[in-house]
Amino acid sequence: MRLTTFSLCYVPFTAARTYQGPIFSILVLFFLLLPGWSQAQSVRAVSADSVDAIVRKRMSANHMPGASIAVVHQGNVVLAKGYGLANVELNVAASPQSVYAIASISKQFIATGIQLLAQDGKLKLDDEIHKYYPQAPQTWQGITLRHLLSHTSGIVREGPAFNSAKRQPDSVIVQSAFSLPLQFPIGSKWQYCNVGYFALADIIRKVSGQPWDVFLKQRVFEPVGMTATRTTTLSELVPNRVDGYEWEADQLHRAIPYRALRPSGAFLSTVLDLAKWDAALYTDKILTQASRKQMWTPVLLSNGSSYPYGFGWRVDSLQGVQRIHHSGSLPGFRTEYARFPQSGISVVVLTNGEGDEPVQMAQDIALLYIRSFNEKSGNKKQ
């Protein structure tokens, strides 16, 4: 397979390359004593070859045509590369600019839209769904936006009206679940629910007065500079679009994409755009600190226990290190975006194959950087 690579790394003290005066040694010592400098050096110390070995091993094990990855440290891209092929038939190499279906990584953006409206004072997370769907059944009484965001509503995972080959209003999908019994008492359990994110997207439309994709473009993607991120489409031209594949009967086949636009897995994006989003999540540019804290807090169930999921993000740990992440799955695409706040490391893996390899890739890559970070800082905990 052809391999195209592209990498970025930041250098905090570029002046050292050109200045050799008597104050030089003092300046170098000053920067070496800065925590940020030490952390940056430990991150940069990870060999790109080590990352390559992880990615190639996982791709080979699952017959994955192509992948793009980005490693981000405190909002700065330190490594971004493409592997294999974005389009097998045309022999087009994958790159950091390749545009993938990111599947359920999209949920965090729907959740962000709801939180923005809450920040604007236009809704509350504890608003009941009947406020926006007055025709909802009595059994849904007590379901709030918070339940929808955290997958604890009890509503079925998929709406019966959903048809992957048909575009239809989100409200139709939500209403098709009205006649079905709740899977469990409201708030008592966690169970993945795409219908809830259809409802949340539709509520963004109702409250903002704009289609939810337009609202998110104007309030999130454009301010952050995510120029390659947009909703999925089969008819419009998308530069650098990646094709999805699946391995069946010992052969690679084209995956049949959904024609339907699912808010629960709506967007196309690149690893570089998601790196920009990662940088924004260190600031109040889009979401306030309070909103981000809510988004990354495990949901509290009605029995007093918690479940490791916030609003569009899973909240758990990897070998004792806090992890905030989400994976995605659509025909021909598997994705993972993982943040490790304690070390400031984030890893984005987008692929055009099927299987759980992106999650494993992101874990293995993250551990390389986290171990380097810990060794440099003298913290041996892994």
Steps between C-alpha positions, in 0.01 A plus 500: 500500500611856436573708805471874528626667818459847637610609843501817705684566822525820696821653632443744787842668476583554134723801571765262631566392145626844394630672813836405652574801726627490859147483644424186299584248774287682756204508263533131421514412870191716562296319237618158611367578847156585364248212544367555150844467346573176684164354405542600136842337484368175648218494246738566212731224624257231385623339180275536197618152401342363818169656404533367145553147631183516709287630217631261236461200729137585577419580136648171381320296765163629385555545124455875541566696177585837651531706815586851612620590847579811699674529836434826680670637810314777683343616175816479287533238227821304554437225245254466213532227239311302240544128437386281215228599257205736520371356172614153400377506140670829417808430715456825696712516813349588837630819659422731794276694262293192411130545583339206681155426634567539873179317605411529870785737579233735360296464820725740689412772249126447541558512876702819453210657309265431791751640749545815290125559511512445876782755525284739296217453751269358233452161666594304810655157517227394742220603263264209443465358152125578505590868478629433149289196414162562666355201315750258659340215699430527870765235565760756389392740773813586697751446218725807485760627256759381751367144467520522121856635510618224731310202349298442819148573373388140449395572140582228245834524323364545145176651373288246305452753220870531431591395147867527405404561136247776571539859613217616726447751781656416835162543667362206298767271646434625853122465470535146369631400844196643683305175485781284638541434872796646685784252541544585869379758755617850410848575634555157652741360242732592213416365154621642170219690329529657157136613510592735783751678278243530221278674756782726620584606144135576435484703821800705381297576187186591694673722754756672275268543203770357271569155361728334754784456250492872416494590871806282570686632197448860611553450873769230506672406174554847352624665824744212559620498137378149425471566127482135392226400746144469374200267494518181296382511142498262205419756232715804579867519409728467802872563439725224638203275579592148614314191380392235751578129466423172670673161495271211409573147380874576491447796268479875531163645399358849481275571796150623417468841667186628671304745291317612812652779706520380859563770764645224718782453246462798273835648414794472266832631628878469500752430775630855460154651548445286808837619629370857470193398699728341757686830540170686543404265782786642707335843482166675549481583129196277444403341831553650842701316762174414679352353181810295430500368855138387462578338168782294653332402828377138527121485510337441837237225489183497708643238740786732593768324297670654198567378148814605304325713239441874489342695214617340175823381663604187688684578823724221629867416538777316319752327727409739779516814284181703456360472148221694329416346165249377245510254215289487187369237261333529161513269196860516381627729779628456855629791709633596843578833667658476846615775740725445801473821708768413755772496234335733250520229233221437249495242222268498198475192280277494191485192275314377194468137607298303754589345835611641836856582395471883535425469872801272548717724282411809701566317827840370389607836356382691805690269735824567308464873564367468854787274605749742349327786679506313831864396468605857424300640791617227738148359542522123448126439523362350180 
